[in-house]
Amino acid sequence: MKKYIAKRLLTAIPVLLMISIAAFIMINLAPGDPTNLYVMPDATPEQMEATRRALGLDQSYPVQYMRWLTRALRGDLGISYSTRYPVLPILVSRIGPTVALMGTTLLVSYIIAIPLGIISARKQGTWVDTLLTGGAFIGVSIPNFFLGLGLIYIFAVQLKWFPTGGMLELGGNASILSVLHHLVLPVAVLSTFYIANMTRYVRSTMIDVYGENYIRTATAKGLTKQVILTRHGIRNALIPIITIIGTDLPRLVGGAIVTEQIFQWPGLGRLTILAINQREYPMLMAITLLSAVVVLLVNLLVDMMYAVVDPRIKYD
Amino acid sequence: MTNPIVLDVNNLAVSFQTFEGDVKAVRGVSFQLKKGETLAIVGESGSGKSVSTKAINRLLPVKNTLIESGEILFEGKDLLQLSEKDMQKVRGNDIAMIFQDPMTSLNPTMKVGKQIAEPLIAHIGLSKEKAKARAIELMDLVGIRNPNEAYKRYPHQFSGGMRQRVMIAIALACEPKILIADEPTTALDVTIQAQILDLMNKLKKELDTSIIFITHDLGVVAQMADRVAVMYAGQIVEVGTADEIFYNPMHPYTWGLLASMPTLEVGKKQLYTIPGSPPNLLHPVKGDAFAPRNDYALGIDFVEEPDLFQVTETHYAKTWLLHPDAPSVIPPEEVRRRKEKYQTVRMGKACGERIGGGAIGSGG
Ligand SMILES: Nc1ncnc2c1ncn2[C@@H]1O[C@H](COP(=O)(O)OP(=O)(O)OP(=O)(O)O)[C@@H](O)[C@H]1O
Ligand SMILES: [Mg+2]
């Protein structure tokens, strides 16, 4: 197992390199020039050139990339153009809120979705199932921005139950309760898709599992429905469900960008939008790389979870 | 045989609601199972063997199954009337099952030993440790080597034959009164098949279990069965002792089955196959379901369903050929030879001892 993990981590290096090159090309291909944002509108060409040089944008692309890479390998991810602060601490300060948002979202989603999916499958064809599958269908179809604005309008603007955005109250009340209060709406928005998607998936997986011969064996043994469900049903359904968890996490990175923007959540998603708008090239490179590392780690984690759940899978 | 009856199935009719309509899979099946006997159920694919026996343990899908009529009496109770809770106490405890496909019948994520221990905990209420000890004994009993080690293994680490042994251990864990084996050896190769059949015969004698053995392999029937029921299109068309079915068959369908059985005899060129295919049970059957495929069909076969005629105390067949007014017909050569053997042996022997080797070189 250790050998396997080491191998996976080693193969991740070239992958990350390729991603950094692709990200570098895409960022530089995008229209817009950061220089324009950091000089006065009436700047002379000489001033423009000086700024360009100061930002390191006067060099050829390969040289720029190599310079970025050698610095990045030493742990220096560059400087934010607008604030003149190093990128890394800014990035790190944004991780906490995003992890809180994503973690809560996934936790809430799975705690709700897995039982719903099981109920839907066990009541297949009844009105309960129809209701749940119908709800799940709406859930996966509804766009985040639409749902977000709708919830803000109803629960924040009209009912005033929850704040319209942000993570902390003005004045800096940072109590857990206050953060949770701010979390409710963004988590509701983000988790809608994951609840709906996972419910559908758990349902179809459970239906498949209950069609398997070993469930028939378990029934023929005279086990109770409860035991059949927990020891034989769910345990085997977990294997395909882990696959979905593995795809949920990377998808969440994208979903968080929109949701954080709508709710003014001070996380990586908002930082991304900010960095794009201000052409913060080093910041964008750092965010892309961080996302890539997270996705690769999640994939590794998922593959290891398979080995835990499924005795047929061994990595030696 | 004066053994007490352990299971009494009366006029069982089962249909499935499908999108195309109702499939009348079992159309009035009755049979009795005596203590310690092996009853084989044979018949072509789709004849309703599995459905009739799954109905006993109530393993048919609840959603689209309709038990149209019948009763299944076990220890004075009608199993069809039991609550799901009470039925759980019967399954695996009084009536256990083994299925055709050992490769998929075990839970891939649970240690095989645990899977054997489960019914012991559920039904007998053994503690975990006692159940484990008993499971290891059972694994030893069904011929799994190093049972202590094997207990901790997962199904994928076993071969098909070994998995079927595990299934047998699970089925026999609570020493059930009835064991239903639905084509338990079909998926196994011939040598493994022979081992499993030997094991079942051995255990049956030791535990005095009654067995319902489903197969379409007559060679296997000859090896296992005391009595045989022949099913066609959801009905039992002939039932009798193994000797009666193999050497004095009365129903043209049984004749066809016997004639299409491979033998090791020299000079036999080609196997007989029954022409045509079974009726689609989506549509109502008029007369004898077998009539369209039956070379010996009478006019009445196409109009009216035959009665069940008694041949001996143990032998019944559902064919108009047994009606006193029916013309006498000459069965196929293979069957005639069998009947001759039956007559000579019967005359030679004082009492109805087994003729034995019913398969004349089993097709297994
Ligand atoms: N759940 C179901 N829904 C609809 N039809 C079914 C269902 N189960 C069985 N049938 C139908 O009932 C009939 C009898 O099936 P059954 O499985 O008892 O046959 P069998 O004699 O066991 O055949 P085989 O030798 O292939 O196992 C078949 O026509 C089958 O298609
Ligand atoms: Mg069958």
PDB file of N, CA and C in Angstrom, chain B residues 162-232:
ATOM      1  N   MET B 162     -15.908 -24.556  -4.385  1.00  0.00           N
ATOM      2  CA  MET B 162     -15.747 -24.234  -2.961  1.00  0.00           C
ATOM      3  C   MET B 162     -16.844 -23.268  -2.507  1.00  0.00           C
ATOM      4  N   ARG B 163     -17.186 -22.331  -3.380  1.00  0.00           N
ATOM      5  CA  ARG B 163     -18.251 -21.398  -3.011  1.00  0.00           C
ATOM      6  C   ARG B 163     -19.571 -22.136  -2.840  1.00  0.00           C
ATOM      7  N   GLN B 164     -19.796 -23.152  -3.719  1.00  0.00           N
ATOM      8  CA  GLN B 164     -21.043 -23.889  -3.568  1.00  0.00           C
ATOM      9  C   GLN B 164     -21.017 -24.682  -2.256  1.00  0.00           C
ATOM     10  N   ARG B 165     -19.846 -25.131  -1.849  1.00  0.00           N
ATOM     11  CA  ARG B 165     -19.739 -25.795  -0.534  1.00  0.00           C
ATOM     12  C   ARG B 165     -20.083 -24.806   0.574  1.00  0.00           C
ATOM     13  N   VAL B 166     -19.620 -23.574   0.411  1.00  0.00           N
ATOM     14  CA  VAL B 166     -19.958 -22.549   1.407  1.00  0.00           C
ATOM     15  C   VAL B 166     -21.475 -22.351   1.433  1.00  0.00           C
ATOM     16  N   MET B 167     -22.090 -22.295   0.237  1.00  0.00           N
ATOM     17  CA  MET B 167     -23.545 -22.134   0.168  1.00  0.00           C
ATOM     18  C   MET B 167     -24.244 -23.291   0.885  1.00  0.00           C
ATOM     19  N   ILE B 168     -23.704 -24.495   0.701  1.00  0.00           N
ATOM     20  CA  ILE B 168     -24.309 -25.657   1.362  1.00  0.00           C
ATOM     21  C   ILE B 168     -24.157 -25.527   2.879  1.00  0.00           C
ATOM     22  N   ALA B 169     -22.982 -25.069   3.306  1.00  0.00           N
ATOM     23  CA  ALA B 169     -22.770 -24.875   4.747  1.00  0.00           C
ATOM     24  C   ALA B 169     -23.760 -23.856   5.300  1.00  0.00           C
ATOM     25  N   ILE B 170     -23.979 -22.774   4.544  1.00  0.00           N
ATOM     26  CA  ILE B 170     -24.952 -21.762   4.980  1.00  0.00           C
ATOM     27  C   ILE B 170     -26.337 -22.400   5.087  1.00  0.00           C
ATOM     28  N   ALA B 171     -26.691 -23.159   4.043  1.00  0.00           N
ATOM     29  CA  ALA B 171     -28.031 -23.733   3.990  1.00  0.00           C
ATOM     30  C   ALA B 171     -28.252 -24.738   5.120  1.00  0.00           C
ATOM     31  N   LEU B 172     -27.195 -25.492   5.443  1.00  0.00           N
ATOM     32  CA  LEU B 172     -27.375 -26.551   6.434  1.00  0.00           C
ATOM     33  C   LEU B 172     -27.090 -26.087   7.859  1.00  0.00           C
ATOM     34  N   ALA B 173     -26.667 -24.821   7.994  1.00  0.00           N
ATOM     35  CA  ALA B 173     -26.225 -24.322   9.303  1.00  0.00           C
ATOM     36  C   ALA B 173     -27.246 -24.616  10.402  1.00  0.00           C
ATOM     37  N   CYS B 174     -28.502 -24.339  10.133  1.00  0.00           N
ATOM     38  CA  CYS B 174     -29.523 -24.513  11.175  1.00  0.00           C
ATOM     39  C   CYS B 174     -30.213 -25.868  11.084  1.00  0.00           C
ATOM     40  N   GLU B 175     -29.593 -26.799  10.367  1.00  0.00           N
ATOM     41  CA  GLU B 175     -30.172 -28.126  10.166  1.00  0.00           C
ATOM     42  C   GLU B 175     -31.636 -28.043   9.767  1.00  0.00           C
ATOM     43  N   PRO B 176     -31.890 -27.500   8.583  1.00  0.00           N
ATOM     44  CA  PRO B 176     -33.263 -27.290   8.138  1.00  0.00           C
ATOM     45  C   PRO B 176     -33.967 -28.624   7.876  1.00  0.00           C
ATOM     46  N   LYS B 177     -35.276 -28.586   7.942  1.00  0.00           N
ATOM     47  CA  LYS B 177     -36.037 -29.801   7.651  1.00  0.00           C
ATOM     48  C   LYS B 177     -36.135 -30.010   6.153  1.00  0.00           C
ATOM     49  N   ILE B 178     -36.115 -28.884   5.422  1.00  0.00           N
ATOM     50  CA  ILE B 178     -36.222 -28.974   3.967  1.00  0.00           C
ATOM     51  C   ILE B 178     -35.100 -28.167   3.337  1.00  0.00           C
ATOM     52  N   LEU B 179     -34.465 -28.781   2.333  1.00  0.00           N
ATOM     53  CA  LEU B 179     -33.446 -28.065   1.573  1.00  0.00           C
ATOM     54  C   LEU B 179     -33.911 -27.993   0.123  1.00  0.00           C
ATOM     55  N   ILE B 180     -34.013 -26.774  -0.379  1.00  0.00           N
ATOM     56  CA  ILE B 180     -34.390 -26.616  -1.777  1.00  0.00           C
ATOM     57  C   ILE B 180     -33.136 -26.264  -2.556  1.00  0.00           C
ATOM     58  N   ALA B 181     -32.765 -27.125  -3.494  1.00  0.00           N
ATOM     59  CA  ALA B 181     -31.550 -26.884  -4.271  1.00  0.00           C
ATOM     60  C   ALA B 181     -31.966 -26.612  -5.713  1.00  0.00           C
ATOM     61  N   ASP B 182     -31.803 -25.376  -6.142  1.00  0.00           N
ATOM     62  CA  ASP B 182     -32.242 -24.987  -7.484  1.00  0.00           C
ATOM     63  C   ASP B 182     -31.051 -25.033  -8.442  1.00  0.00           C
ATOM     64  N   GLU B 183     -30.936 -26.115  -9.152  1.00  0.00           N
ATOM     65  CA  GLU B 183     -29.825 -26.344 -10.078  1.00  0.00           C
ATOM     66  C   GLU B 183     -28.471 -26.031  -9.442  1.00  0.00           C
ATOM     67  N   PRO B 184     -28.164 -26.691  -8.323  1.00  0.00           N
ATOM     68  CA  PRO B 184     -26.971 -26.299  -7.570  1.00  0.00           C
ATOM     69  C   PRO B 184     -25.670 -26.618  -8.281  1.00  0.00           C
ATOM     70  N   THR B 185     -25.720 -27.468  -9.300  1.00  0.00           N
ATOM     71  CA  THR B 185     -24.454 -27.863  -9.926  1.00  0.00           C
ATOM     72  C   THR B 185     -24.360 -27.456 -11.392  1.00  0.00           C
ATOM     73  N   THR B 186     -25.378 -26.761 -11.881  1.00  0.00           N
ATOM     74  CA  THR B 186     -25.403 -26.427 -13.311  1.00  0.00           C
ATOM     75  C   THR B 186     -24.185 -25.601 -13.720  1.00  0.00           C
ATOM     76  N   ALA B 187     -23.739 -24.726 -12.818  1.00  0.00           N
ATOM     77  CA  ALA B 187     -22.650 -23.823 -13.192  1.00  0.00           C
ATOM     78  C   ALA B 187     -21.270 -24.437 -12.950  1.00  0.00           C
ATOM     79  N   LEU B 188     -21.245 -25.683 -12.495  1.00  0.00           N
ATOM     80  CA  LEU B 188     -19.949 -26.266 -12.127  1.00  0.00           C
ATOM     81  C   LEU B 188     -19.509 -27.304 -13.151  1.00  0.00           C
ATOM     82  N   ASP B 189     -18.205 -27.540 -13.235  1.00  0.00           N
ATOM     83  CA  ASP B 189     -17.766 -28.553 -14.192  1.00  0.00           C
ATOM     84  C   ASP B 189     -18.012 -29.948 -13.626  1.00  0.00           C
ATOM     85  N   VAL B 190     -17.880 -30.955 -14.503  1.00  0.00           N
ATOM     86  CA  VAL B 190     -18.433 -32.269 -14.200  1.00  0.00           C
ATOM     87  C   VAL B 190     -17.863 -32.907 -12.935  1.00  0.00           C
ATOM     88  N   THR B 191     -16.549 -32.831 -12.748  1.00  0.00           N
ATOM     89  CA  THR B 191     -15.979 -33.490 -11.567  1.00  0.00           C
ATOM     90  C   THR B 191     -16.427 -32.784 -10.295  1.00  0.00           C
ATOM     91  N   ILE B 192     -16.436 -31.468 -10.327  1.00  0.00           N
ATOM     92  CA  ILE B 192     -16.874 -30.706  -9.155  1.00  0.00           C
ATOM     93  C   ILE B 192     -18.348 -31.008  -8.886  1.00  0.00           C
ATOM     94  N   GLN B 193     -19.113 -31.097  -9.986  1.00  0.00           N
ATOM     95  CA  GLN B 193     -20.529 -31.403  -9.868  1.00  0.00           C
ATOM     96  C   GLN B 193     -20.723 -32.719  -9.115  1.00  0.00           C
ATOM     97  N   ALA B 194     -19.947 -33.741  -9.509  1.00  0.00           N
ATOM     98  CA  ALA B 194     -20.074 -35.048  -8.855  1.00  0.00           C
ATOM     99  C   ALA B 194     -19.747 -34.934  -7.370  1.00  0.00           C
ATOM    100  N   GLN B 195     -18.704 -34.168  -7.050  1.00  0.00           N
ATOM    101  CA  GLN B 195     -18.333 -34.004  -5.631  1.00  0.00           C
ATOM    102  C   GLN B 195     -19.460 -33.352  -4.830  1.00  0.00           C
ATOM    103  N   ILE B 196     -20.049 -32.309  -5.424  1.00  0.00           N
ATOM    104  CA  ILE B 196     -21.112 -31.586  -4.713  1.00  0.00           C
ATOM    105  C   ILE B 196     -22.323 -32.499  -4.509  1.00  0.00           C
ATOM    106  N   LEU B 197     -22.658 -33.284  -5.541  1.00  0.00           N
ATOM    107  CA  LEU B 197     -23.806 -34.189  -5.416  1.00  0.00           C
ATOM    108  C   LEU B 197     -23.545 -35.239  -4.333  1.00  0.00           C
ATOM    109  N   ASP B 198     -22.325 -35.775  -4.322  1.00  0.00           N
ATOM    110  CA  ASP B 198     -21.964 -36.748  -3.279  1.00  0.00           C
ATOM    111  C   ASP B 198     -22.122 -36.123  -1.898  1.00  0.00           C
ATOM    112  N   LEU B 199     -21.613 -34.905  -1.791  1.00  0.00           N
ATOM    113  CA  LEU B 199     -21.686 -34.204  -0.505  1.00  0.00           C
ATOM    114  C   LEU B 199     -23.135 -34.041  -0.064  1.00  0.00           C
ATOM    115  N   MET B 200     -23.991 -33.644  -1.021  1.00  0.00           N
ATOM    116  CA  MET B 200     -25.390 -33.431  -0.658  1.00  0.00           C
ATOM    117  C   MET B 200     -26.038 -34.737  -0.220  1.00  0.00           C
ATOM    118  N   ASN B 201     -25.738 -35.802  -0.938  1.00  0.00           N
ATOM    119  CA  ASN B 201     -26.304 -37.100  -0.564  1.00  0.00           C
ATOM    120  C   ASN B 201     -25.839 -37.531   0.816  1.00  0.00           C
ATOM    121  N   LYS B 202     -24.543 -37.309   1.092  1.00  0.00           N
ATOM    122  CA  LYS B 202     -23.975 -37.691   2.379  1.00  0.00           C
ATOM    123  C   LYS B 202     -24.643 -36.897   3.515  1.00  0.00           C
ATOM    124  N   LEU B 203     -24.718 -35.584   3.302  1.00  0.00           N
ATOM    125  CA  LEU B 203     -25.280 -34.731   4.360  1.00  0.00           C
ATOM    126  C   LEU B 203     -26.756 -35.011   4.574  1.00  0.00           C
ATOM    127  N   LYS B 204     -27.436 -35.309   3.475  1.00  0.00           N
ATOM    128  CA  LYS B 204     -28.864 -35.601   3.581  1.00  0.00           C
ATOM    129  C   LYS B 204     -29.073 -36.804   4.494  1.00  0.00           C
ATOM    130  N   LYS B 205     -28.239 -37.828   4.322  1.00  0.00           N
ATOM    131  CA  LYS B 205     -28.391 -39.023   5.160  1.00  0.00           C
ATOM    132  C   LYS B 205     -28.074 -38.697   6.610  1.00  0.00           C
ATOM    133  N   GLU B 206     -26.998 -37.908   6.798  1.00  0.00           N
ATOM    134  CA  GLU B 206     -26.600 -37.586   8.169  1.00  0.00           C
ATOM    135  C   GLU B 206     -27.656 -36.764   8.895  1.00  0.00           C
ATOM    136  N   LEU B 207     -28.245 -35.813   8.178  1.00  0.00           N
ATOM    137  CA  LEU B 207     -29.146 -34.869   8.845  1.00  0.00           C
ATOM    138  C   LEU B 207     -30.615 -35.225   8.656  1.00  0.00           C
ATOM    139  N   ASP B 208     -30.875 -36.243   7.793  1.00  0.00           N
ATOM    140  CA  ASP B 208     -32.246 -36.662   7.529  1.00  0.00           C
ATOM    141  C   ASP B 208     -33.099 -35.501   6.991  1.00  0.00           C
ATOM    142  N   THR B 209     -32.459 -34.709   6.121  1.00  0.00           N
ATOM    143  CA  THR B 209     -33.160 -33.571   5.534  1.00  0.00           C
ATOM    144  C   THR B 209     -33.959 -34.040   4.319  1.00  0.00           C
ATOM    145  N   SER B 210     -35.094 -33.393   4.082  1.00  0.00           N
ATOM    146  CA  SER B 210     -35.820 -33.627   2.831  1.00  0.00           C
ATOM    147  C   SER B 210     -35.300 -32.633   1.802  1.00  0.00           C
ATOM    148  N   ILE B 211     -35.141 -33.101   0.577  1.00  0.00           N
ATOM    149  CA  ILE B 211     -34.564 -32.220  -0.438  1.00  0.00           C
ATOM    150  C   ILE B 211     -35.504 -32.090  -1.635  1.00  0.00           C
ATOM    151  N   ILE B 212     -35.681 -30.850  -2.085  1.00  0.00           N
ATOM    152  CA  ILE B 212     -36.294 -30.637  -3.392  1.00  0.00           C
ATOM    153  C   ILE B 212     -35.159 -30.240  -4.312  1.00  0.00           C
ATOM    154  N   PHE B 213     -34.939 -31.053  -5.326  1.00  0.00           N
ATOM    155  CA  PHE B 213     -33.777 -30.855  -6.176  1.00  0.00           C
ATOM    156  C   PHE B 213     -34.234 -30.505  -7.588  1.00  0.00           C
ATOM    157  N   ILE B 214     -33.936 -29.286  -7.991  1.00  0.00           N
ATOM    158  CA  ILE B 214     -34.365 -28.838  -9.317  1.00  0.00           C
ATOM    159  C   ILE B 214     -33.221 -28.999 -10.300  1.00  0.00           C
ATOM    160  N   THR B 215     -33.525 -29.547 -11.450  1.00  0.00           N
ATOM    161  CA  THR B 215     -32.484 -29.692 -12.463  1.00  0.00           C
ATOM    162  C   THR B 215     -33.144 -29.943 -13.807  1.00  0.00           C
ATOM    163  N   HIS B 216     -32.416 -29.703 -14.894  1.00  0.00           N
ATOM    164  CA  HIS B 216     -32.936 -30.282 -16.128  1.00  0.00           C
ATOM    165  C   HIS B 216     -31.996 -31.357 -16.655  1.00  0.00           C
ATOM    166  N   ASP B 217     -31.152 -31.841 -15.760  1.00  0.00           N
ATOM    167  CA  ASP B 217     -30.220 -32.891 -16.130  1.00  0.00           C
ATOM    168  C   ASP B 217     -30.724 -34.217 -15.550  1.00  0.00           C
ATOM    169  N   LEU B 218     -31.245 -35.074 -16.436  1.00  0.00           N
ATOM    170  CA  LEU B 218     -31.818 -36.329 -15.941  1.00  0.00           C
ATOM    171  C   LEU B 218     -30.760 -37.240 -15.340  1.00  0.00           C
ATOM    172  N   GLY B 219     -29.520 -37.085 -15.797  1.00  0.00           N
ATOM    173  CA  GLY B 219     -28.436 -37.868 -15.210  1.00  0.00           C
ATOM    174  C   GLY B 219     -28.306 -37.564 -13.726  1.00  0.00           C
ATOM    175  N   VAL B 220     -28.390 -36.290 -13.401  1.00  0.00           N
ATOM    176  CA  VAL B 220     -28.311 -35.872 -12.003  1.00  0.00           C
ATOM    177  C   VAL B 220     -29.514 -36.402 -11.222  1.00  0.00           C
ATOM    178  N   VAL B 221     -30.662 -36.390 -11.861  1.00  0.00           N
ATOM    179  CA  VAL B 221     -31.870 -36.892 -11.206  1.00  0.00           C
ATOM    180  C   VAL B 221     -31.674 -38.340 -10.788  1.00  0.00           C
ATOM    181  N   ALA B 222     -31.140 -39.128 -11.709  1.00  0.00           N
ATOM    182  CA  ALA B 222     -30.952 -40.546 -11.431  1.00  0.00           C
ATOM    183  C   ALA B 222     -30.052 -40.745 -10.228  1.00  0.00           C
ATOM    184  N   GLN B 223     -29.093 -39.837 -10.071  1.00  0.00           N
ATOM    185  CA  GLN B 223     -28.128 -39.951  -9.000  1.00  0.00           C
ATOM    186  C   GLN B 223     -28.709 -39.521  -7.649  1.00  0.00           C
ATOM    187  N   MET B 224     -29.695 -38.621  -7.696  1.00  0.00           N
ATOM    188  CA  MET B 224     -30.144 -37.982  -6.464  1.00  0.00           C
ATOM    189  C   MET B 224     -31.526 -38.406  -5.978  1.00  0.00           C
ATOM    190  N   ALA B 225     -32.442 -38.630  -6.926  1.00  0.00           N
ATOM    191  CA  ALA B 225     -33.854 -38.555  -6.558  1.00  0.00           C
ATOM    192  C   ALA B 225     -34.451 -39.868  -6.077  1.00  0.00           C
ATOM    193  N   ASP B 226     -35.351 -39.765  -5.095  1.00  0.00           N
ATOM    194  CA  ASP B 226     -36.221 -40.872  -4.743  1.00  0.00           C
ATOM    195  C   ASP B 226     -37.469 -40.795  -5.603  1.00  0.00           C
ATOM    196  N   ARG B 227     -37.986 -39.565  -5.731  1.00  0.00           N
ATOM    197  CA  ARG B 227     -39.158 -39.359  -6.567  1.00  0.00           C
ATOM    198  C   ARG B 227     -38.869 -38.229  -7.538  1.00  0.00           C
ATOM    199  N   VAL B 228     -39.613 -38.197  -8.628  1.00  0.00           N
ATOM    200  CA  VAL B 228     -39.398 -37.195  -9.665  1.00  0.00           C
ATOM    201  C   VAL B 228     -40.730 -36.566 -10.045  1.00  0.00           C
ATOM    202  N   ALA B 229     -40.740 -35.242 -10.161  1.00  0.00           N
ATOM    203  CA  ALA B 229     -41.902 -34.548 -10.718  1.00  0.00           C
ATOM    204  C   ALA B 229     -41.460 -33.889 -12.017  1.00  0.00           C
ATOM    205  N   VAL B 230     -42.217 -34.118 -13.072  1.00  0.00           N
ATOM    206  CA  VAL B 230     -41.879 -33.534 -14.372  1.00  0.00           C
ATOM    207  C   VAL B 230     -42.790 -32.342 -14.600  1.00  0.00           C
ATOM    208  N   MET B 231     -42.185 -31.188 -14.844  1.00  0.00           N
ATOM    209  CA  MET B 231     -43.003 -29.984 -15.041  1.00  0.00           C
ATOM    210  C   MET B 231     -43.009 -29.567 -16.496  1.00  0.00           C
ATOM    211  N   TYR B 232     -44.164 -29.092 -16.925  1.00  0.00           N
ATOM    212  CA  TYR B 232     -44.262 -28.519 -18.266  1.00  0.00           C
ATOM    213  C   TYR B 232     -45.246 -27.352 -18.228  1.00  0.00           C
TER     214      TYR B 232
END
